[in-house]
């Protein structure tokens, strides 16, 4: 927080957080690697135009990220259910599933840029407030169920004989990632009208 001038005061806030978790699975050859991160940066300035008119302006950036992976040292072609991918999930009736987590790899990142301004004007029994907000989002996602495939055997005997009940897998060379860009807008105007010393009307419109 700092004072720019007699009519301006500002602040800058920065927050960052990182986390990593290793989640064990049913068999020691497999585990989940989970990573997440958050970064927030905000700058704001409050300007006094006069004793009855004050404006506040803000700009901010935020980034949220989540990444999940289930690595495996079983990389030979005979272990893969989808060509070029790590081993998927092998379900055997009556036993614990064998393999990696079905929703990995998973990668999600969102960047948000926000610009906003608010004005406060006092005149007689009226306290006017009005402002606007513009937000731009950049979203990237990578991930899909069954990217590595899954196969089901009804029981251990079927497994030993190679008799599958079901097989599920995405088509090789499928596109797993998506990118989205979009904007949101907001406007509002409000009047806190003091009708009586003990009675105030809050009138306004928000979009």
mmCIF file of N, CA, C and O in Angstrom, residues 66-151:
data_model
loop_
_atom_site.group_PDB
_atom_site.id
_atom_site.type_symbol
_atom_site.label_atom_id
_atom_site.label_comp_id
_atom_site.label_asym_id
_atom_site.label_seq_id
_atom_site.Cartn_x
_atom_site.Cartn_y
_atom_site.Cartn_z
ATOM 1 N N UNK A 66 -3.667 -27.021 -13.069
ATOM 2 C CA UNK A 66 -3.752 -28.345 -12.463
ATOM 3 C C UNK A 66 -3.211 -29.356 -13.463
ATOM 4 O O UNK A 66 -3.613 -29.359 -14.630
ATOM 5 N N UNK A 67 -2.300 -30.195 -12.995
ATOM 6 C CA UNK A 67 -1.724 -31.214 -13.871
ATOM 7 C C UNK A 67 -1.712 -32.538 -13.122
ATOM 8 O O UNK A 67 -1.301 -32.612 -11.966
ATOM 9 N N UNK A 68 -2.176 -33.571 -13.789
ATOM 10 C CA UNK A 68 -2.204 -34.907 -13.200
ATOM 11 C C UNK A 68 -1.646 -35.904 -14.201
ATOM 12 O O UNK A 68 -1.994 -35.869 -15.392
ATOM 13 N N UNK A 69 -0.798 -36.783 -13.701
ATOM 14 C CA UNK A 69 -0.198 -37.806 -14.543
ATOM 15 C C UNK A 69 -0.057 -39.092 -13.736
ATOM 16 O O UNK A 69 0.079 -39.063 -12.512
ATOM 17 N N UNK A 70 -0.137 -40.208 -14.438
ATOM 18 C CA UNK A 70 0.062 -41.516 -13.806
ATOM 19 C C UNK A 70 1.172 -42.233 -14.563
ATOM 20 O O UNK A 70 0.913 -42.981 -15.511
ATOM 21 N N UNK A 71 2.412 -42.000 -14.177
ATOM 22 C CA UNK A 71 3.525 -42.597 -14.921
ATOM 23 C C UNK A 71 3.623 -44.100 -14.667
ATOM 24 O O UNK A 71 3.120 -44.622 -13.673
ATOM 25 N N UNK A 72 4.262 -44.768 -15.594
ATOM 26 C CA UNK A 72 4.464 -46.202 -15.471
ATOM 27 C C UNK A 72 5.784 -46.584 -16.125
ATOM 28 O O UNK A 72 6.179 -45.987 -17.131
ATOM 29 N N UNK A 73 6.470 -47.551 -15.538
ATOM 30 C CA UNK A 73 7.702 -48.035 -16.158
ATOM 31 C C UNK A 73 7.435 -49.215 -17.092
ATOM 32 O O UNK A 73 8.360 -49.797 -17.662
ATOM 33 N N UNK A 74 6.155 -49.558 -17.262
ATOM 34 C CA UNK A 74 5.779 -50.598 -18.222
ATOM 35 C C UNK A 74 5.489 -49.934 -19.558
ATOM 36 O O UNK A 74 4.362 -49.523 -19.841
ATOM 37 N N UNK A 75 6.505 -49.788 -20.366
ATOM 38 C CA UNK A 75 6.382 -49.007 -21.601
ATOM 39 C C UNK A 75 6.497 -49.848 -22.866
ATOM 40 O O UNK A 75 6.344 -49.329 -23.964
ATOM 41 N N UNK A 76 6.762 -51.124 -22.720
ATOM 42 C CA UNK A 76 6.910 -51.966 -23.911
ATOM 43 C C UNK A 76 5.570 -52.123 -24.628
ATOM 44 O O UNK A 76 4.507 -52.066 -23.996
ATOM 45 N N UNK A 77 5.598 -52.322 -25.941
ATOM 46 C CA UNK A 77 4.341 -52.410 -26.714
ATOM 47 C C UNK A 77 3.371 -53.466 -26.209
ATOM 48 O O UNK A 77 2.148 -53.282 -26.317
ATOM 49 N N UNK A 78 3.868 -54.571 -25.640
ATOM 50 C CA UNK A 78 2.949 -55.620 -25.200
ATOM 51 C C UNK A 78 2.096 -55.207 -24.006
ATOM 52 O O UNK A 78 1.129 -55.892 -23.663
ATOM 53 N N UNK A 79 2.454 -54.106 -23.346
ATOM 54 C CA UNK A 79 1.674 -53.648 -22.190
ATOM 55 C C UNK A 79 0.660 -52.562 -22.544
ATOM 56 O O UNK A 79 -0.138 -52.170 -21.698
ATOM 57 N N UNK A 80 0.695 -52.045 -23.749
ATOM 58 C CA UNK A 80 -0.169 -50.916 -24.075
ATOM 59 C C UNK A 80 -1.518 -51.384 -24.596
ATOM 60 O O UNK A 80 -1.610 -52.411 -25.284
ATOM 61 N N UNK A 81 -2.555 -50.645 -24.239
ATOM 62 C CA UNK A 81 -3.905 -50.901 -24.752
ATOM 63 C C UNK A 81 -4.258 -49.952 -25.887
ATOM 64 O O UNK A 81 -5.164 -50.232 -26.669
ATOM 65 N N UNK A 82 -3.560 -48.802 -25.944
ATOM 66 C CA UNK A 82 -3.680 -47.851 -27.049
ATOM 67 C C UNK A 82 -2.262 -47.606 -27.558
ATOM 68 O O UNK A 82 -1.386 -47.249 -26.757
ATOM 69 N N UNK A 83 -2.004 -47.810 -28.830
ATOM 70 C CA UNK A 83 -0.638 -47.674 -29.340
ATOM 71 C C UNK A 83 -0.003 -46.336 -28.969
ATOM 72 O O UNK A 83 -0.623 -45.276 -29.087
ATOM 73 N N UNK A 84 1.245 -46.407 -28.485
ATOM 74 C CA UNK A 84 1.988 -45.206 -28.150
ATOM 75 C C UNK A 84 1.688 -44.639 -26.778
ATOM 76 O O UNK A 84 2.241 -43.605 -26.403
ATOM 77 N N UNK A 85 0.817 -45.301 -26.016
ATOM 78 C CA UNK A 85 0.434 -44.807 -24.683
ATOM 79 C C UNK A 85 0.930 -45.764 -23.596
ATOM 80 O O UNK A 85 1.143 -46.952 -23.841
ATOM 81 N N UNK A 86 1.077 -45.209 -22.376
ATOM 82 C CA UNK A 86 1.362 -46.067 -21.245
ATOM 83 C C UNK A 86 0.200 -47.021 -21.011
ATOM 84 O O UNK A 86 -0.906 -46.837 -21.518
ATOM 85 N N UNK A 87 0.446 -48.014 -20.183
ATOM 86 C CA UNK A 87 -0.579 -49.004 -19.881
ATOM 87 C C UNK A 87 -1.815 -48.321 -19.296
ATOM 88 O O UNK A 87 -1.719 -47.346 -18.538
ATOM 89 N N UNK A 88 -2.997 -48.810 -19.691
ATOM 90 C CA UNK A 88 -4.243 -48.270 -19.171
ATOM 91 C C UNK A 88 -4.698 -49.027 -17.932
ATOM 92 O O UNK A 88 -3.912 -49.306 -17.034
ATOM 93 N N UNK A 89 -5.986 -49.396 -17.910
ATOM 94 C CA UNK A 89 -6.544 -50.091 -16.749
ATOM 95 C C UNK A 89 -6.976 -51.497 -17.165
ATOM 96 O O UNK A 89 -7.677 -51.672 -18.173
ATOM 97 N N UNK A 90 -6.581 -52.469 -16.383
ATOM 98 C CA UNK A 90 -6.994 -53.855 -16.585
ATOM 99 C C UNK A 90 -7.892 -54.236 -15.413
ATOM 100 O O UNK A 90 -7.452 -54.267 -14.255
ATOM 101 N N UNK A 91 -9.150 -54.476 -15.707
ATOM 102 C CA UNK A 91 -10.136 -54.855 -14.680
ATOM 103 C C UNK A 91 -10.360 -56.354 -14.726
ATOM 104 O O UNK A 91 -10.700 -56.910 -15.780
ATOM 105 N N UNK A 92 -10.170 -56.992 -13.595
ATOM 106 C CA UNK A 92 -10.380 -58.432 -13.477
ATOM 107 C C UNK A 92 -11.408 -58.655 -12.372
ATOM 108 O O UNK A 92 -11.204 -58.212 -11.228
ATOM 109 N N UNK A 93 -12.511 -59.295 -12.711
ATOM 110 C CA UNK A 93 -13.584 -59.490 -11.743
ATOM 111 C C UNK A 93 -13.097 -60.126 -10.453
ATOM 112 O O UNK A 93 -12.430 -61.159 -10.476
ATOM 113 N N UNK A 94 -13.418 -59.490 -9.316
ATOM 114 C CA UNK A 94 -13.031 -60.002 -8.017
ATOM 115 C C UNK A 94 -11.668 -59.549 -7.540
ATOM 116 O O UNK A 94 -11.292 -59.847 -6.402
ATOM 117 N N UNK A 95 -10.908 -58.796 -8.376
ATOM 118 C CA UNK A 95 -9.572 -58.345 -7.997
ATOM 119 C C UNK A 95 -9.477 -56.828 -8.131
ATOM 120 O O UNK A 95 -10.307 -56.187 -8.776
ATOM 121 N N UNK A 96 -8.435 -56.271 -7.544
ATOM 122 C CA UNK A 96 -8.189 -54.846 -7.664
ATOM 123 C C UNK A 96 -7.800 -54.507 -9.104
ATOM 124 O O UNK A 96 -7.089 -55.280 -9.752
ATOM 125 N N UNK A 97 -8.262 -53.370 -9.631
ATOM 126 C CA UNK A 97 -7.845 -52.962 -10.988
ATOM 127 C C UNK A 97 -6.326 -52.815 -11.059
ATOM 128 O O UNK A 97 -5.684 -52.353 -10.110
ATOM 129 N N UNK A 98 -5.772 -53.170 -12.177
ATOM 130 C CA UNK A 98 -4.335 -53.096 -12.394
ATOM 131 C C UNK A 98 -4.057 -52.035 -13.454
ATOM 132 O O UNK A 98 -4.703 -52.021 -14.504
ATOM 133 N N UNK A 99 -3.101 -51.124 -13.172
ATOM 134 C CA UNK A 99 -2.722 -50.134 -14.174
ATOM 135 C C UNK A 99 -2.762 -48.726 -13.638
ATOM 136 O O UNK A 99 -2.757 -48.492 -12.422
ATOM 137 N N UNK A 100 -2.815 -47.774 -14.561
ATOM 138 C CA UNK A 100 -2.760 -46.359 -14.211
ATOM 139 C C UNK A 100 -4.161 -45.785 -14.058
ATOM 140 O O UNK A 100 -5.161 -46.471 -14.279
ATOM 141 N N UNK A 101 -4.235 -44.514 -13.680
ATOM 142 C CA UNK A 101 -5.530 -43.849 -13.513
ATOM 143 C C UNK A 101 -6.117 -43.493 -14.873
ATOM 144 O O UNK A 101 -5.421 -42.992 -15.756
ATOM 145 N N UNK A 102 -7.413 -43.687 -15.015
ATOM 146 C CA UNK A 102 -8.050 -43.586 -16.323
ATOM 147 C C UNK A 102 -8.154 -42.160 -16.850
ATOM 148 O O UNK A 102 -8.213 -41.948 -18.056
ATOM 149 N N UNK A 103 -8.200 -41.153 -15.973
ATOM 150 C CA UNK A 103 -8.425 -39.786 -16.448
ATOM 151 C C UNK A 103 -7.132 -39.056 -16.786
ATOM 152 O O UNK A 103 -7.160 -37.892 -17.189
ATOM 153 N N UNK A 104 -5.979 -39.680 -16.583
ATOM 154 C CA UNK A 104 -4.714 -39.028 -16.892
ATOM 155 C C UNK A 104 -4.237 -39.442 -18.283
ATOM 156 O O UNK A 104 -4.610 -40.507 -18.788
ATOM 157 N N UNK A 105 -3.403 -38.592 -18.929
ATOM 158 C CA UNK A 105 -2.918 -37.296 -18.429
ATOM 159 C C UNK A 105 -4.013 -36.238 -18.458
ATOM 160 O O UNK A 105 -4.886 -36.264 -19.311
ATOM 161 N N UNK A 106 -3.934 -35.314 -17.515
ATOM 162 C CA UNK A 106 -4.919 -34.244 -17.414
ATOM 163 C C UNK A 106 -4.193 -32.934 -17.132
ATOM 164 O O UNK A 106 -3.405 -32.846 -16.195
ATOM 165 N N UNK A 107 -4.439 -31.951 -17.956
ATOM 166 C CA UNK A 107 -3.773 -30.653 -17.826
ATOM 167 C C UNK A 107 -4.812 -29.567 -18.042
ATOM 168 O O UNK A 107 -5.490 -29.551 -19.074
ATOM 169 N N UNK A 108 -4.965 -28.680 -17.067
ATOM 170 C CA UNK A 108 -5.940 -27.586 -17.180
ATOM 171 C C UNK A 108 -5.293 -26.297 -16.692
ATOM 172 O O UNK A 108 -4.712 -26.274 -15.607
ATOM 173 N N UNK A 109 -5.382 -25.250 -17.513
ATOM 174 C CA UNK A 109 -4.819 -23.959 -17.157
ATOM 175 C C UNK A 109 -5.782 -22.858 -17.574
ATOM 176 O O UNK A 109 -6.315 -22.902 -18.685
ATOM 177 N N UNK A 110 -5.980 -21.889 -16.683
ATOM 178 C CA UNK A 110 -6.826 -20.751 -17.010
ATOM 179 C C UNK A 110 -6.130 -19.450 -16.622
ATOM 180 O O UNK A 110 -5.717 -19.287 -15.473
ATOM 181 N N UNK A 111 -6.019 -18.547 -17.580
ATOM 182 C CA UNK A 111 -5.533 -17.193 -17.340
ATOM 183 C C UNK A 111 -6.724 -16.245 -17.400
ATOM 184 O O UNK A 111 -7.531 -16.320 -18.334
ATOM 185 N N UNK A 112 -6.828 -15.362 -16.427
ATOM 186 C CA UNK A 112 -7.920 -14.389 -16.387
ATOM 187 C C UNK A 112 -7.340 -12.994 -16.224
ATOM 188 O O UNK A 112 -6.585 -12.729 -15.290
ATOM 189 N N UNK A 113 -7.699 -12.104 -17.153
ATOM 190 C CA UNK A 113 -7.308 -10.696 -17.097
ATOM 191 C C UNK A 113 -8.564 -9.878 -16.824
ATOM 192 O O UNK A 113 -9.558 -10.009 -17.541
ATOM 193 N N UNK A 114 -8.525 -9.050 -15.791
ATOM 194 C CA UNK A 114 -9.711 -8.295 -15.391
ATOM 195 C C UNK A 114 -9.377 -6.820 -15.257
ATOM 196 O O UNK A 114 -8.344 -6.457 -14.685
ATOM 197 N N UNK A 115 -10.285 -5.981 -15.788
ATOM 198 C CA UNK A 115 -10.155 -4.528 -15.698
ATOM 199 C C UNK A 115 -11.494 -3.997 -15.186
ATOM 200 O O UNK A 115 -12.555 -4.365 -15.692
ATOM 201 N N UNK A 116 -11.452 -3.141 -14.172
ATOM 202 C CA UNK A 116 -12.706 -2.638 -13.624
ATOM 203 C C UNK A 116 -12.522 -1.231 -13.079
ATOM 204 O O UNK A 116 -11.414 -0.799 -12.759
ATOM 205 N N UNK A 117 -13.637 -0.540 -12.975
ATOM 206 C CA UNK A 117 -13.642 0.807 -12.423
ATOM 207 C C UNK A 117 -14.957 1.100 -11.739
ATOM 208 O O UNK A 117 -16.012 0.648 -12.178
ATOM 209 N N UNK A 118 -14.893 1.840 -10.630
ATOM 210 C CA UNK A 118 -16.086 2.225 -9.881
ATOM 211 C C UNK A 118 -15.997 3.706 -9.550
ATOM 212 O O UNK A 118 -14.916 4.216 -9.196
ATOM 213 N N UNK A 119 -17.142 4.379 -9.648
ATOM 214 C CA UNK A 119 -17.229 5.789 -9.298
ATOM 215 C C UNK A 119 -18.257 5.964 -8.187
ATOM 216 O O UNK A 119 -19.302 5.300 -8.178
ATOM 217 N N UNK A 120 -17.937 6.855 -7.235
ATOM 218 C CA UNK A 120 -18.811 7.122 -6.096
ATOM 219 C C UNK A 120 -19.049 8.641 -6.043
ATOM 220 O O UNK A 120 -18.086 9.416 -5.926
ATOM 221 N N UNK A 121 -20.325 9.015 -6.134
ATOM 222 C CA UNK A 121 -20.659 10.438 -6.186
ATOM 223 C C UNK A 121 -21.752 10.719 -5.157
ATOM 224 O O UNK A 121 -22.788 10.049 -5.120
ATOM 225 N N UNK A 122 -21.521 11.685 -4.323
ATOM 226 C CA UNK A 122 -22.478 12.058 -3.289
ATOM 227 C C UNK A 122 -23.046 13.439 -3.584
ATOM 228 O O UNK A 122 -22.294 14.393 -3.839
ATOM 229 N N UNK A 123 -24.375 13.532 -3.567
ATOM 230 C CA UNK A 123 -25.040 14.815 -3.785
ATOM 231 C C UNK A 123 -26.317 14.839 -2.965
ATOM 232 O O UNK A 123 -27.248 14.066 -3.220
ATOM 233 N N UNK A 124 -26.331 15.695 -1.960
ATOM 234 C CA UNK A 124 -27.500 15.794 -1.097
ATOM 235 C C UNK A 124 -27.797 14.480 -0.410
ATOM 236 O O UNK A 124 -26.938 13.896 0.260
ATOM 237 N N UNK A 125 -29.009 13.980 -0.602
ATOM 238 C CA UNK A 125 -29.412 12.727 0.018
ATOM 239 C C UNK A 125 -29.130 11.512 -0.864
ATOM 240 O O UNK A 125 -29.567 10.410 -0.553
ATOM 241 N N UNK A 126 -28.403 11.727 -1.966
ATOM 242 C CA UNK A 126 -28.109 10.650 -2.908
ATOM 243 C C UNK A 126 -26.644 10.228 -2.820
ATOM 244 O O UNK A 126 -25.736 11.057 -2.796
ATOM 245 N N UNK A 127 -26.420 8.912 -2.778
ATOM 246 C CA UNK A 127 -25.083 8.336 -2.919
ATOM 247 C C UNK A 127 -25.092 7.455 -4.167
ATOM 248 O O UNK A 127 -25.641 6.352 -4.157
ATOM 249 N N UNK A 128 -24.525 8.001 -5.238
ATOM 250 C CA UNK A 128 -24.514 7.274 -6.499
ATOM 251 C C UNK A 128 -23.268 6.403 -6.600
ATOM 252 O O UNK A 128 -22.170 6.805 -6.213
ATOM 253 N N UNK A 129 -23.455 5.208 -7.159
ATOM 254 C CA UNK A 129 -22.352 4.298 -7.449
ATOM 255 C C UNK A 129 -22.568 3.747 -8.859
ATOM 256 O O UNK A 129 -23.674 3.324 -9.192
ATOM 257 N N UNK A 130 -21.528 3.756 -9.653
ATOM 258 C CA UNK A 130 -21.637 3.149 -10.976
ATOM 259 C C UNK A 130 -20.259 2.669 -11.417
ATOM 260 O O UNK A 130 -19.227 3.203 -11.002
ATOM 261 N N UNK A 131 -20.260 1.625 -12.229
ATOM 262 C CA UNK A 131 -18.981 1.067 -12.631
ATOM 263 C C UNK A 131 -19.128 0.036 -13.733
ATOM 264 O O UNK A 131 -20.226 -0.278 -14.196
ATOM 265 N N UNK A 132 -17.985 -0.504 -14.155
ATOM 266 C CA UNK A 132 -17.951 -1.480 -15.239
ATOM 267 C C UNK A 132 -16.807 -2.450 -14.993
ATOM 268 O O UNK A 132 -15.838 -2.145 -14.289
ATOM 269 N N UNK A 133 -16.933 -3.627 -15.601
ATOM 270 C CA UNK A 133 -15.913 -4.661 -15.476
ATOM 271 C C UNK A 133 -15.774 -5.380 -16.811
ATOM 272 O O UNK A 133 -16.766 -5.702 -17.473
ATOM 273 N N UNK A 134 -14.531 -5.625 -17.195
ATOM 274 C CA UNK A 134 -14.224 -6.417 -18.380
ATOM 275 C C UNK A 134 -13.280 -7.535 -17.961
ATOM 276 O O UNK A 134 -12.262 -7.279 -17.300
ATOM 277 N N UNK A 135 -13.615 -8.762 -18.342
ATOM 278 C CA UNK A 135 -12.790 -9.910 -17.978
ATOM 279 C C UNK A 135 -12.528 -10.741 -19.228
ATOM 280 O O UNK A 135 -13.447 -11.023 -20.013
ATOM 281 N N UNK A 136 -11.270 -11.113 -19.426
ATOM 282 C CA UNK A 136 -10.890 -11.957 -20.560
ATOM 283 C C UNK A 136 -10.280 -13.251 -20.027
ATOM 284 O O UNK A 136 -9.336 -13.216 -19.232
ATOM 285 N N UNK A 137 -10.837 -14.392 -20.465
ATOM 286 C CA UNK A 137 -10.370 -15.696 -20.001
ATOM 287 C C UNK A 137 -9.696 -16.456 -21.141
ATOM 288 O O UNK A 137 -10.176 -16.433 -22.288
ATOM 289 N N UNK A 138 -8.601 -17.108 -20.793
ATOM 290 C CA UNK A 138 -7.917 -18.022 -21.700
ATOM 291 C C UNK A 138 -7.862 -19.379 -21.008
ATOM 292 O O UNK A 138 -7.212 -19.537 -19.980
ATOM 293 N N UNK A 139 -8.560 -20.355 -21.564
ATOM 294 C CA UNK A 139 -8.664 -21.667 -20.939
ATOM 295 C C UNK A 139 -8.064 -22.724 -21.858
ATOM 296 O O UNK A 139 -8.409 -22.800 -23.040
ATOM 297 N N UNK A 140 -7.163 -23.529 -21.286
ATOM 298 C CA UNK A 140 -6.573 -24.654 -22.025
ATOM 299 C C UNK A 140 -6.835 -25.921 -21.234
ATOM 300 O O UNK A 140 -6.617 -25.970 -20.014
ATOM 301 N N UNK A 141 -7.325 -26.941 -21.909
ATOM 302 C CA UNK A 141 -7.568 -28.221 -21.253
ATOM 303 C C UNK A 141 -6.995 -29.347 -22.108
ATOM 304 O O UNK A 141 -7.063 -29.309 -23.335
ATOM 305 N N UNK A 142 -6.436 -30.329 -21.444
ATOM 306 C CA UNK A 142 -5.964 -31.543 -22.098
ATOM 307 C C UNK A 142 -6.374 -32.708 -21.223
ATOM 308 O O UNK A 142 -6.073 -32.729 -20.026
ATOM 309 N N UNK A 143 -7.069 -33.634 -21.809
ATOM 310 C CA UNK A 143 -7.457 -34.799 -21.028
ATOM 311 C C UNK A 143 -8.714 -35.433 -21.573
ATOM 312 O O UNK A 143 -9.576 -34.768 -22.137
ATOM 313 N N UNK A 144 -8.786 -36.718 -21.408
ATOM 314 C CA UNK A 144 -9.971 -37.434 -21.839
ATOM 315 C C UNK A 144 -9.971 -38.804 -21.185
ATOM 316 O O UNK A 144 -8.913 -39.418 -21.014
ATOM 317 N N UNK A 145 -11.137 -39.254 -20.813
ATOM 318 C CA UNK A 145 -11.218 -40.594 -20.267
ATOM 319 C C UNK A 145 -10.831 -41.647 -21.297
ATOM 320 O O UNK A 145 -11.089 -41.490 -22.495
ATOM 321 N N UNK A 146 -10.199 -42.688 -20.834
ATOM 322 C CA UNK A 146 -9.797 -43.795 -21.692
ATOM 323 C C UNK A 146 -8.762 -43.419 -22.743
ATOM 324 O O UNK A 146 -8.689 -44.038 -23.812
ATOM 325 N N UNK A 147 -7.953 -42.387 -22.460
ATOM 326 C CA UNK A 147 -6.875 -42.048 -23.383
ATOM 327 C C UNK A 147 -5.873 -43.192 -23.497
ATOM 328 O O UNK A 147 -5.218 -43.352 -24.532
ATOM 329 N N UNK A 148 -5.758 -43.995 -22.426
ATOM 330 C CA UNK A 148 -4.843 -45.142 -22.445
ATOM 331 C C UNK A 148 -5.576 -46.466 -22.591
ATOM 332 O O UNK A 148 -4.945 -47.519 -22.649
ATOM 333 N N UNK A 149 -6.890 -46.406 -22.614
ATOM 334 C CA UNK A 149 -7.683 -47.602 -22.812
ATOM 335 C C UNK A 149 -7.943 -48.362 -21.529
ATOM 336 O O UNK A 149 -7.261 -48.193 -20.517
ATOM 337 N N UNK A 150 -8.960 -49.196 -21.570
ATOM 338 C CA UNK A 150 -9.275 -50.076 -20.443
ATOM 339 C C UNK A 150 -9.831 -51.381 -20.999
ATOM 340 O O UNK A 150 -10.511 -51.399 -22.035
ATOM 341 N N UNK A 151 -9.533 -52.460 -20.314
ATOM 342 C CA UNK A 151 -10.003 -53.773 -20.731
ATOM 343 C C UNK A 151 -10.537 -54.491 -19.494
ATOM 344 O O UNK A 151 -10.032 -54.311 -18.383
#
